[in-house]
Short mmCIF file of C-alpha atoms in Angstrom, two decimals:
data_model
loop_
_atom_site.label_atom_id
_atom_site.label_comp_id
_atom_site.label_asym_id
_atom_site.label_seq_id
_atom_site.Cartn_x
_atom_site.Cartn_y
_atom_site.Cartn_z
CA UNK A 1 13.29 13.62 -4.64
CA UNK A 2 13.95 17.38 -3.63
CA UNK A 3 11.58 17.28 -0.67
CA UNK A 4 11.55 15.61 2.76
CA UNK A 5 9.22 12.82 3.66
CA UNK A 6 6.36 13.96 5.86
CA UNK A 7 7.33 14.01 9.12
CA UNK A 8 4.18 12.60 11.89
CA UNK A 9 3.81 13.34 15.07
CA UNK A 10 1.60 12.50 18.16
CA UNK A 11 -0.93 14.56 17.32
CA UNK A 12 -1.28 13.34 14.01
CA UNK A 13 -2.25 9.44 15.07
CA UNK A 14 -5.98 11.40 15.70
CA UNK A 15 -7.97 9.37 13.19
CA UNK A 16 -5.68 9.90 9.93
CA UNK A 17 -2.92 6.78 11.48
CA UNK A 18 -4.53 4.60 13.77
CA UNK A 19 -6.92 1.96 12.05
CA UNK A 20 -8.96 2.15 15.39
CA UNK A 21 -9.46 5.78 16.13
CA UNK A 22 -10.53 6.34 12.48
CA UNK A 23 -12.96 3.68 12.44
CA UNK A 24 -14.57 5.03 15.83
CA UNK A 25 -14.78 8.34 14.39
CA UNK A 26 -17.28 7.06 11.99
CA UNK A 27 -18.94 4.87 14.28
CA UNK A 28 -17.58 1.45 12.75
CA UNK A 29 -15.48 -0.09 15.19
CA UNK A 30 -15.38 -3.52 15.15
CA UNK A 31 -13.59 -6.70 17.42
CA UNK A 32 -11.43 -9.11 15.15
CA UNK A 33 -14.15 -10.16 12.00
CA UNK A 34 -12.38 -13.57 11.63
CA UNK A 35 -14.28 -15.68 14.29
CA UNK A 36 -17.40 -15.09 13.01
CA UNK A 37 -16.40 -15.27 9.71
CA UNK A 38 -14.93 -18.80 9.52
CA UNK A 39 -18.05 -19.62 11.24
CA UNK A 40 -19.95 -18.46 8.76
CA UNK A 41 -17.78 -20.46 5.80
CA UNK A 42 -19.47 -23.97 7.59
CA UNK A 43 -22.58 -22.85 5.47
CA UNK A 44 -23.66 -22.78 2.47
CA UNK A 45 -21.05 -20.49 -0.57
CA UNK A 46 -23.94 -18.42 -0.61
CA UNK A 47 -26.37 -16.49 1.87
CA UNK A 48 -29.12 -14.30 1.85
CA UNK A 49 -28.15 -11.72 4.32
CA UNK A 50 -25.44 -8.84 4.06
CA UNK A 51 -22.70 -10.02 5.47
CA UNK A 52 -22.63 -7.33 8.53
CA UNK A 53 -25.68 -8.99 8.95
CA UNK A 54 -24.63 -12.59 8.75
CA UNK A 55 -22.09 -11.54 11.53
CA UNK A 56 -24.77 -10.33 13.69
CA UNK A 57 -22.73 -6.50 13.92
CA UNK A 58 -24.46 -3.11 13.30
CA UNK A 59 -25.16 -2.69 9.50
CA UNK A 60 -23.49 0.27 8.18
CA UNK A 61 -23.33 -0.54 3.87
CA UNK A 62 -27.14 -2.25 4.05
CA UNK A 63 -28.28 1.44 4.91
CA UNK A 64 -26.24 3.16 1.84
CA UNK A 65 -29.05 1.98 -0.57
CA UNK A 66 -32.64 2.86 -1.50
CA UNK A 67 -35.76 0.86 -1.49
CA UNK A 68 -34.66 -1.66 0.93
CA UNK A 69 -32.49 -4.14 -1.94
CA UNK A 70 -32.22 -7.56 -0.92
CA UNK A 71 -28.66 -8.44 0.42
CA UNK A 72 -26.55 -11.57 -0.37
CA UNK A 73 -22.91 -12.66 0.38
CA UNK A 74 -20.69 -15.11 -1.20
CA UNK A 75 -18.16 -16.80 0.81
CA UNK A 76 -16.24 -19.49 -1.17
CA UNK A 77 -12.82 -19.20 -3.59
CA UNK A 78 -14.56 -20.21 -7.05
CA UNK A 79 -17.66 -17.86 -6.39
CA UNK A 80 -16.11 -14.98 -5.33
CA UNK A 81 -13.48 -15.61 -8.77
CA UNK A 82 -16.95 -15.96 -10.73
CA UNK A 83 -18.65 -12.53 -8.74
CA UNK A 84 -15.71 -10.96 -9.81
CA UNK A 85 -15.08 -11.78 -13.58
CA UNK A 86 -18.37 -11.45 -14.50
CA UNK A 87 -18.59 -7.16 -14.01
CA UNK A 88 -21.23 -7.06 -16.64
CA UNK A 89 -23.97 -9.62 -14.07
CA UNK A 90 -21.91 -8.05 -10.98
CA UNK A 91 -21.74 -4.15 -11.36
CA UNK A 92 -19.38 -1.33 -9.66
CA UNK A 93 -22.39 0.64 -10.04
CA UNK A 94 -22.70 -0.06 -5.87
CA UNK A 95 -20.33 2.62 -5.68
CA UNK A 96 -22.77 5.22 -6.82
CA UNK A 97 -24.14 5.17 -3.61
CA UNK A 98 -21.02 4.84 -1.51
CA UNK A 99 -18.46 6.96 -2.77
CA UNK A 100 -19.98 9.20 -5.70
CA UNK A 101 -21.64 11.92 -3.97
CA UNK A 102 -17.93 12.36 -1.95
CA UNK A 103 -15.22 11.07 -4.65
CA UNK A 104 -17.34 12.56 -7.60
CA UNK A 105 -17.40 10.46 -11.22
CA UNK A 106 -14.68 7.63 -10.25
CA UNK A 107 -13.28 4.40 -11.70
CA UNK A 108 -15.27 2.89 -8.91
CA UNK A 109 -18.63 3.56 -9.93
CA UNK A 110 -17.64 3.30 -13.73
CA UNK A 111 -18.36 0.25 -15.83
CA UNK A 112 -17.69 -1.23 -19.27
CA UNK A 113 -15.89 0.40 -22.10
CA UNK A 114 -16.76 3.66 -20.14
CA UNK A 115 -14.54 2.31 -17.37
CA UNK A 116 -11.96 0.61 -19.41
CA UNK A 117 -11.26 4.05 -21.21
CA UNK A 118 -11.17 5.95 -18.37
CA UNK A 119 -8.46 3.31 -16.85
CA UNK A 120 -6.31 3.01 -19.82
CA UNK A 121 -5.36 6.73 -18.70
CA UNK A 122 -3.68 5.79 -15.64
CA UNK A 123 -2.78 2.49 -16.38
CA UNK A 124 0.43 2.95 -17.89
CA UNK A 125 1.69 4.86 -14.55
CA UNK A 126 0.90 2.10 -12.25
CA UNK A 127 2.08 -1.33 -14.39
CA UNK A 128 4.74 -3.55 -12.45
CA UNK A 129 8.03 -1.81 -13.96
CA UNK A 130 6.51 1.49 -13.71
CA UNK A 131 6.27 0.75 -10.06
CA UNK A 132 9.88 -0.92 -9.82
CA UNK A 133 11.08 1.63 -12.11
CA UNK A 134 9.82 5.35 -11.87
CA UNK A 135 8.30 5.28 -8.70
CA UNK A 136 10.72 3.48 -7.06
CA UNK A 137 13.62 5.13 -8.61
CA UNK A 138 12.04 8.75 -7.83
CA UNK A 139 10.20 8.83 -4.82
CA UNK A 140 10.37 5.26 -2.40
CA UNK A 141 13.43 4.58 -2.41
CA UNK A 142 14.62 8.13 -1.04
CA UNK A 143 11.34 8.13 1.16
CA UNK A 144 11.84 4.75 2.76
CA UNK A 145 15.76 5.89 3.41
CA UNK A 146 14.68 8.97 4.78
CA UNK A 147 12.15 7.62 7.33
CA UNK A 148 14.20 4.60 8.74
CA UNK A 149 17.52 7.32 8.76
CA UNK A 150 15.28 8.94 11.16
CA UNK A 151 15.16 6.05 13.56
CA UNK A 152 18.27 3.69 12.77
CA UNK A 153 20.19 5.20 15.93
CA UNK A 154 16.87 5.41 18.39
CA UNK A 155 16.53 1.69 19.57
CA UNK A 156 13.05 2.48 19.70
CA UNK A 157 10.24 3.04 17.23
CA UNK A 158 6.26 3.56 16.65
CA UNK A 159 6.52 1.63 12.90
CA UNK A 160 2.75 2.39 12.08
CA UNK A 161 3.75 6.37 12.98
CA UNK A 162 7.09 6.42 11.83
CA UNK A 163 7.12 4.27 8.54
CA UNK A 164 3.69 2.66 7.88
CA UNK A 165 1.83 5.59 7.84
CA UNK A 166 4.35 8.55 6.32
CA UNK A 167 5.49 6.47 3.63
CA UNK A 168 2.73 6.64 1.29
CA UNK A 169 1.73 9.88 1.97
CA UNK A 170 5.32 10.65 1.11
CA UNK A 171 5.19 8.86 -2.10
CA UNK A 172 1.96 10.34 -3.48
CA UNK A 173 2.07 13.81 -2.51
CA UNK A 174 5.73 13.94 -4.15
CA UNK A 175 4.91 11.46 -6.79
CA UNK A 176 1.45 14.07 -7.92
CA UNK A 177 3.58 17.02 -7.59
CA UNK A 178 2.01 18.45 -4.77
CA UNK A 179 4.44 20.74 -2.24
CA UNK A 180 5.04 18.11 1.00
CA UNK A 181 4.42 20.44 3.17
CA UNK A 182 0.62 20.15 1.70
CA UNK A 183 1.14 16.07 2.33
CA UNK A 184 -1.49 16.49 6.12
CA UNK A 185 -3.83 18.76 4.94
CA UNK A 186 -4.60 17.12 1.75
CA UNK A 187 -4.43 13.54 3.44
CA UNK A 188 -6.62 14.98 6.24
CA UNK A 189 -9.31 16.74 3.73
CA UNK A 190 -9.54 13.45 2.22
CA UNK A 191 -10.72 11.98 4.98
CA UNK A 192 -13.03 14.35 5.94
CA UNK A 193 -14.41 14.05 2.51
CA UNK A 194 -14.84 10.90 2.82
CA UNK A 195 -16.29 10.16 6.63
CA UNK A 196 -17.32 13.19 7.65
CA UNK A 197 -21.24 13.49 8.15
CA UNK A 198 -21.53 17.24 8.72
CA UNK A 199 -22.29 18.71 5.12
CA UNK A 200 -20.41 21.90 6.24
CA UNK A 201 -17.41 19.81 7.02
CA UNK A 202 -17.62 18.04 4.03
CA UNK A 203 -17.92 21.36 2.10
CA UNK A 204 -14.77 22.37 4.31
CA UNK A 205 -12.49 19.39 3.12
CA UNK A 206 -13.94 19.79 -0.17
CA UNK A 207 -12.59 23.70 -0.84
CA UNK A 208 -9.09 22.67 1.68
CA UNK A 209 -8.50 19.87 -1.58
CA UNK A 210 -9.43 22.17 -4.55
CA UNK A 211 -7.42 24.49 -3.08
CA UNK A 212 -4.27 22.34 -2.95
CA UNK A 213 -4.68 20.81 -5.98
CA UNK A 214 -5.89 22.96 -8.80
CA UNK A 215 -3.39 25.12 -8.25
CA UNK A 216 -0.69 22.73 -9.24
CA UNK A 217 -2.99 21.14 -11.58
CA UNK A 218 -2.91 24.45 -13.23
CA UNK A 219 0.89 25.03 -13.09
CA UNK A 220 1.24 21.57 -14.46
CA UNK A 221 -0.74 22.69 -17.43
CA UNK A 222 1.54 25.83 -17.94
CA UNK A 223 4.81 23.61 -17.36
CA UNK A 224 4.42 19.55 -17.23
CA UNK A 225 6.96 18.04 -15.56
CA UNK A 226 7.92 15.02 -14.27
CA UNK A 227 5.52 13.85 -12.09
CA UNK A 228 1.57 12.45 -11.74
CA UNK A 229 -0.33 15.48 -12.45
CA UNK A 230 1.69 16.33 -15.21
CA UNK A 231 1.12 12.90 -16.74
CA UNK A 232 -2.81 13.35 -16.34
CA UNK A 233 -2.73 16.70 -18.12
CA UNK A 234 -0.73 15.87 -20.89
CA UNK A 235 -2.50 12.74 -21.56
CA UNK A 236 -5.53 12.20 -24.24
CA UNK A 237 -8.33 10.52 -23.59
CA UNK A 238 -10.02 8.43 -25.96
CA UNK A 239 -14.05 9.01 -26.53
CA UNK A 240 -16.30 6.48 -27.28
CA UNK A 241 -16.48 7.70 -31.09
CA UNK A 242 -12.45 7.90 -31.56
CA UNK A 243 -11.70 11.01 -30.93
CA UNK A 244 -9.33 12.11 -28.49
CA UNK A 245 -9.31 15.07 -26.24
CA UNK A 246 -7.67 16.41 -22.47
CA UNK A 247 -8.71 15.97 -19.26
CA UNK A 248 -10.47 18.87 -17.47
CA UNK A 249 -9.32 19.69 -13.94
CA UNK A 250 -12.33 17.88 -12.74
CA UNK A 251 -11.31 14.39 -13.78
CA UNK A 252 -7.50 14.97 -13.20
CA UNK A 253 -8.62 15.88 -9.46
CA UNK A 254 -11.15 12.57 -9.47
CA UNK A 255 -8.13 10.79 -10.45
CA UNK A 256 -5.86 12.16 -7.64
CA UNK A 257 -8.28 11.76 -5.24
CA UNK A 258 -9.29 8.16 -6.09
CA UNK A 259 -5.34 7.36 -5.26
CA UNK A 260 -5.30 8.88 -1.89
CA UNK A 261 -8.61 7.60 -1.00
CA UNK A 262 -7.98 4.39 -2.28
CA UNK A 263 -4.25 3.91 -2.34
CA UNK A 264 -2.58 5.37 0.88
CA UNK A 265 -4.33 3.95 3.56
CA UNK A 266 -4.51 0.20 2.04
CA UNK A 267 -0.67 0.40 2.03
CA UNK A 268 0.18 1.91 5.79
CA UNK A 269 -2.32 -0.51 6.94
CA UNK A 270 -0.99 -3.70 4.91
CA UNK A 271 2.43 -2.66 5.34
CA UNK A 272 1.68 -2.70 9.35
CA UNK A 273 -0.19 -6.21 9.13
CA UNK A 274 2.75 -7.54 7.72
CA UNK A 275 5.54 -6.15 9.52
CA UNK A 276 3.12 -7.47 12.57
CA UNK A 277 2.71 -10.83 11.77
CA UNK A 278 6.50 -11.01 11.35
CA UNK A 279 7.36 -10.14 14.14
CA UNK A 280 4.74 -12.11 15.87
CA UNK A 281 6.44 -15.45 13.43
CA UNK A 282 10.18 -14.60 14.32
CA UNK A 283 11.25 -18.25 12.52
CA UNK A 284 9.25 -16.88 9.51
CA UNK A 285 11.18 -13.21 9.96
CA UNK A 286 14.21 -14.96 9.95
CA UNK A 287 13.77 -17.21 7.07
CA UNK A 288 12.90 -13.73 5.27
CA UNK A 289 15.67 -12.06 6.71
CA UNK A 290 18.23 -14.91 5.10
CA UNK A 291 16.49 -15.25 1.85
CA UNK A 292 15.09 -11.97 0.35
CA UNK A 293 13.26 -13.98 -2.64
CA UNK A 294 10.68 -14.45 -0.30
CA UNK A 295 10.22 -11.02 -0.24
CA UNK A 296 7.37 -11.48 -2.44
CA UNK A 297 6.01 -14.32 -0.69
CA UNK A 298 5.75 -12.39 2.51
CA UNK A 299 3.76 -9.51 0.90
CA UNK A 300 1.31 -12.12 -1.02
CA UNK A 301 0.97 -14.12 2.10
CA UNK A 302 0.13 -11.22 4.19
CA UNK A 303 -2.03 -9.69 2.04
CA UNK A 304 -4.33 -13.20 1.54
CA UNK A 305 -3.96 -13.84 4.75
CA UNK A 306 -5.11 -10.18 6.70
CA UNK A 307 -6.64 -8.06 4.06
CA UNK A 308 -7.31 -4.80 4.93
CA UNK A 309 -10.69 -4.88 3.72
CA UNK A 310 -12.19 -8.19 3.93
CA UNK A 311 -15.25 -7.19 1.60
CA UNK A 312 -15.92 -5.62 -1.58
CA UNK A 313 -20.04 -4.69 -2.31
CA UNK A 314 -21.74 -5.11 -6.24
CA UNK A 315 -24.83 -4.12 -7.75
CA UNK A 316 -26.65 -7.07 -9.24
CA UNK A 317 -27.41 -5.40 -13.03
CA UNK A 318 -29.63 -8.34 -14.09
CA UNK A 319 -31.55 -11.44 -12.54
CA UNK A 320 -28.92 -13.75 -12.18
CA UNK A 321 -27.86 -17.28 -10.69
CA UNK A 322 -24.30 -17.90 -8.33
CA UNK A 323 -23.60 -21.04 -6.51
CA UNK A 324 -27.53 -21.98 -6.86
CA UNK A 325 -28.92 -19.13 -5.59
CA UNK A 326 -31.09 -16.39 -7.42
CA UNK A 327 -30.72 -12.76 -7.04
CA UNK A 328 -32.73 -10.51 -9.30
CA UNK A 329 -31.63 -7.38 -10.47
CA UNK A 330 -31.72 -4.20 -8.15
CA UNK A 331 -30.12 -6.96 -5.65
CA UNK A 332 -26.57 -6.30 -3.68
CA UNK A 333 -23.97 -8.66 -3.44
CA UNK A 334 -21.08 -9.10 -0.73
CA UNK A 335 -18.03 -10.44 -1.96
CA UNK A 336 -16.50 -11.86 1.32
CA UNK A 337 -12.62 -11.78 0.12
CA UNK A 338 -11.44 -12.59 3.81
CA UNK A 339 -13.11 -15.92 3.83
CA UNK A 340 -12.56 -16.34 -0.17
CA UNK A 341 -8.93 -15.99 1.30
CA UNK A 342 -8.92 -18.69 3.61
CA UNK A 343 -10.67 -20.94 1.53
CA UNK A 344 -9.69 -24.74 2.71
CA UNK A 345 -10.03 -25.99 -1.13
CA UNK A 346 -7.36 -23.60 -2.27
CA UNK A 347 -4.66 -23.46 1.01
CA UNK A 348 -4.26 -25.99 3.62
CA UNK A 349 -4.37 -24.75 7.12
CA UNK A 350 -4.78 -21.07 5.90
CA UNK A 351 -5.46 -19.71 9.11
CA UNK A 352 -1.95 -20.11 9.42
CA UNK A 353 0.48 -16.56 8.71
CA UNK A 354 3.19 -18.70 6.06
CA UNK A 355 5.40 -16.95 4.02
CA UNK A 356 6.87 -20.45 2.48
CA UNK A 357 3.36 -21.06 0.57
CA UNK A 358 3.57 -21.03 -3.17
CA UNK A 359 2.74 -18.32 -4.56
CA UNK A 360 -1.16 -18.69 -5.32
CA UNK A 361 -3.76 -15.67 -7.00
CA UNK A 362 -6.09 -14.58 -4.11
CA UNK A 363 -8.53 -11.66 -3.90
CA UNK A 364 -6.86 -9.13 -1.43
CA UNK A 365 -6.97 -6.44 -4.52
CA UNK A 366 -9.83 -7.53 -6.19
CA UNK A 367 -9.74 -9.25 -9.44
CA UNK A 368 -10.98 -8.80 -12.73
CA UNK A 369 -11.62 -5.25 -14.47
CA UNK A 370 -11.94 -3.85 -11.29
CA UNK A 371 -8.85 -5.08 -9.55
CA UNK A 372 -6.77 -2.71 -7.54
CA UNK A 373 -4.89 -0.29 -10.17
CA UNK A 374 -2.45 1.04 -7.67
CA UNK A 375 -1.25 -2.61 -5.89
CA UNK A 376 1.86 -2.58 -8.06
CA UNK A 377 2.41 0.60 -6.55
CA UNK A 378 1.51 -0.79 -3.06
CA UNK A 379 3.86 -4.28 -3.05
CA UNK A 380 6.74 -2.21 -4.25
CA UNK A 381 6.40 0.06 -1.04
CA UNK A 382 6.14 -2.32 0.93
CA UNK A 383 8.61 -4.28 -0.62
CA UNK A 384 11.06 -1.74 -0.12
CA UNK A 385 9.84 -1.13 3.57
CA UNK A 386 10.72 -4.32 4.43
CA UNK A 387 14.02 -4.54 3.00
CA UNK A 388 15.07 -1.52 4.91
CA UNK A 389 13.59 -2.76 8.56
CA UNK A 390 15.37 -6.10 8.05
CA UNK A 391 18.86 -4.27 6.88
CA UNK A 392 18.64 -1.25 8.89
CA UNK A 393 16.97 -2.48 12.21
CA UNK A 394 18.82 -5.81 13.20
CA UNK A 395 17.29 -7.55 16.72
CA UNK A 396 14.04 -6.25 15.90
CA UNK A 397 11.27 -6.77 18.38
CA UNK A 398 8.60 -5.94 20.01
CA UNK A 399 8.69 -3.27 22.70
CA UNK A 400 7.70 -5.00 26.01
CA UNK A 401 6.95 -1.81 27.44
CA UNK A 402 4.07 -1.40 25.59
CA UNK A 403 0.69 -3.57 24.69
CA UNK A 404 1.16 -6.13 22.41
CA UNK A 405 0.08 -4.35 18.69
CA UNK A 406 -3.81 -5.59 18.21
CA UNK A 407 -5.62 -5.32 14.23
CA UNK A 408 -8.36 -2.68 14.76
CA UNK A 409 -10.74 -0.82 12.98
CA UNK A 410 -14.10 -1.44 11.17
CA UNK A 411 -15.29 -4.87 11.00
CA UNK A 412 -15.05 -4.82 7.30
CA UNK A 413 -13.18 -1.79 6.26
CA UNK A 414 -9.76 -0.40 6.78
CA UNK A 415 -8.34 -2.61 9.28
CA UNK A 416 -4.78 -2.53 10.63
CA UNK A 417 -2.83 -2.27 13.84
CA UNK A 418 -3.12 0.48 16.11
CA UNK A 419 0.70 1.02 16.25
CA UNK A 420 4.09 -0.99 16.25
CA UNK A 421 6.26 -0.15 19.27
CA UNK A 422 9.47 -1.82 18.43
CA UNK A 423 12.98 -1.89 20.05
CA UNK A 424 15.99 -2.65 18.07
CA UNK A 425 20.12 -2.64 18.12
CA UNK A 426 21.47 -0.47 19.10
CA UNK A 427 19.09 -0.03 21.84
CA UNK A 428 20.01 3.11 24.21
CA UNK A 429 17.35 3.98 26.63
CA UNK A 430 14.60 4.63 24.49
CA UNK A 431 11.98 7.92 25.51
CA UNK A 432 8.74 6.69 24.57
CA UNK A 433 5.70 8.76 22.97
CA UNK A 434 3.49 9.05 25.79
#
């Protein structure tokens, strides 16, 4: 990697790195989901309600749709598995109302062979040795290096601000192609893209991003290299009648944007729940910290047991049956992951952080068509994030000069820990961000 890693400072928490501050600058702040949630799982697998409105908290995705749809949420293991596998019943056409007018023509709103073709593009970059191979080998392992070498001799950190948060930033802006010192502006046009409300704001974002990235979309096209974009613009997508052709700038930008959206904040925010719950299970951290095959383990267990987002929405295509209930067509469903999660038929006491569980499919990506393209891409960060805080940063701890680290943001979006004040040896007197 020939640049440096983006390099955060106080004034860039705002609301690009701090799970609570973003979700109060769209009005969706929320208290700790989980109470009400596992309250909620004493009923029945399946209830008429949106699940916002199950927990009794001010309804943000019920007001996304026209005509007033009836609203239902599933809550158990084997539904949410059947909600999910069945994408013909259970559409990603939801997403035409909640990300299409910002993100454009996505994989999210996509369906069917449409979708599938349209995946198969990017696929190839973000399969399992990809990720352990190219990515790794390019872009996080000098990026993880980079941002713990600036900390190692501190005593003293911010994680979320100085790891969590940079690192995947790092890794896509580098990994696209995209200069780093473009790495805030284009993360910060993406959000206001994406949460902004203003129309001129959104307009704003929207020329900041085309202005970033066509113009390396275009040199890409005069010289691929080795990187993202090049990949896209080389690549040849398959029509529905055989024929092949490229991708305009359009969908190579939909695809890059999709990533950032989608991609770097799951990961800071994951990365941070994990890290946290560590910490806050130092027998667990230590177990981890003597046996590195449950490196794994710790990412899968964090990841069922604290998803960032603990729903995903559908569109109900047709008139349909799940766990007894019927939904017609027009209908929305709520696929409650974070209870799906914590399911008592699948793990027993899974309330419980435990990085010793076997290894067991859960729902923190999604499954089915639609499941997470980039979490290969994702575990190997944070994989390799992990590694370098347990090698690099012995004694780790928490900083008892600050509030303990709390899980913030929307109720059922984007939720992660405000920030990670740490101490570690050697520990010289630390100077604090205040």
């Amino acid at each position: 990697m020939n640049q440096k890693t983006v390099n955060l400072k106080d004034d860039d928490r705002g609301v690009l790195f701090n799970a609570g501050e973003e979700a109060a600058s769209t009005g969706w702040v929320s208290a700790d989901p989980y109470p009400k949630i596992l309250e909620l799982m004493q009923g029945p697998p399946v209830q008429k309600g949106a699940l916002e409105d199950l927990m009794g908290i001010p309804g943000h995705f019920s007001k996304l749709f026209p005509g007033e749809p009836e609203h239902y949420t599933v809550f158990s293991f084997d539904l949410v598995n059947q909600a999910f596998l069945d994408a013909e019943t259970f559409s990603n056409k939801v997403y035409d109302y909640m990300t299409k007018n910002r993100l454009g023509d996505s994989l999210l709103n996509m369906d069917g062979s449409r979708h599938t073709r349209t995946r198969n593009i990017s696929k190839p970059y973000f399969k399992p040795s990809f990720a352990q191979g190219w990515w790794s080998d390019n872009w996080i392992g000098q990026a993880v290096d980079e941002l713990i070498s600036n900390i190692v001799d501190k005593g003293c950190a911010d994680l979320n601000l100085d790891l969590c948060a940079p690192l995947p930033v790092s890794v896509v802006t580098i990994g696209f192609g995209v200069d780093m010192k473009e790495a805030l502006p284009l993360r910060k046009a993406v959000h206001e893209l994406t949460a902004q409300r203003d129309p001129k704001l959104v307009e704003e974002a929207n020329q900041e991003i085309q202005r970033i990235m066509l113009g390396v979309i275009a040199a890409r096209r005069a010289d691929p290299r080795d990187d993202l974009i090049s990949k896209f613009v080389t690549a040849d997508f398959s029509e529905e009648d055989g024929s092949t052709r490229k991708l305009t700038d359009d969908e190579v930008l939909g695809y890059c944007l999709l990533i950032i959206f989608a991609g770097g904040g799951t990961t800071w925010r994951q990365l941070g729940i994990t890290i946290m719950a560590l910490l806050d299970n130092p027998e667990q951290m230590e177990l981890l910290r003597n046996d590195r095959s449950l490196l794994r383990s710790a990412i899968q267990e964090s990841t069922r047991w604290y998803p960032t987002d603990p729903v995903f929405l559908r569109y109900v295509a047709k008139d349909t049956v799940l766990g007894g209930v019927e939904m017609k067509a027009g209908s929305i469903l709520h696929i409650c992951v974070a209870a799906a999660n914590r399911d008592r038929s699948q793990w027993q006491d899974p309330d419980r952080f435990d990085i010793t569980r076997p290894l067991k499919r859960h729902f923190a990506f999604g499954a089915g068509a639609h499941a997470c393209l980039g979490q290969h891409l994702s575990r190997q960060e944070m994989e390799e994030a992990l590694n370098a805080v347990i090698d690099r940063l012995p004694n780790l701890r928490w900083d008892p000069d600050y509030l303990h680290a709390e899980i913030t943001g929307a109720a059922l979006v984007g939720r992660g820990p405000d920030a990670l004040h740490v101490r570690f040896d050697p520990a010289p007197e630390c100077v604090h961000r205040d």
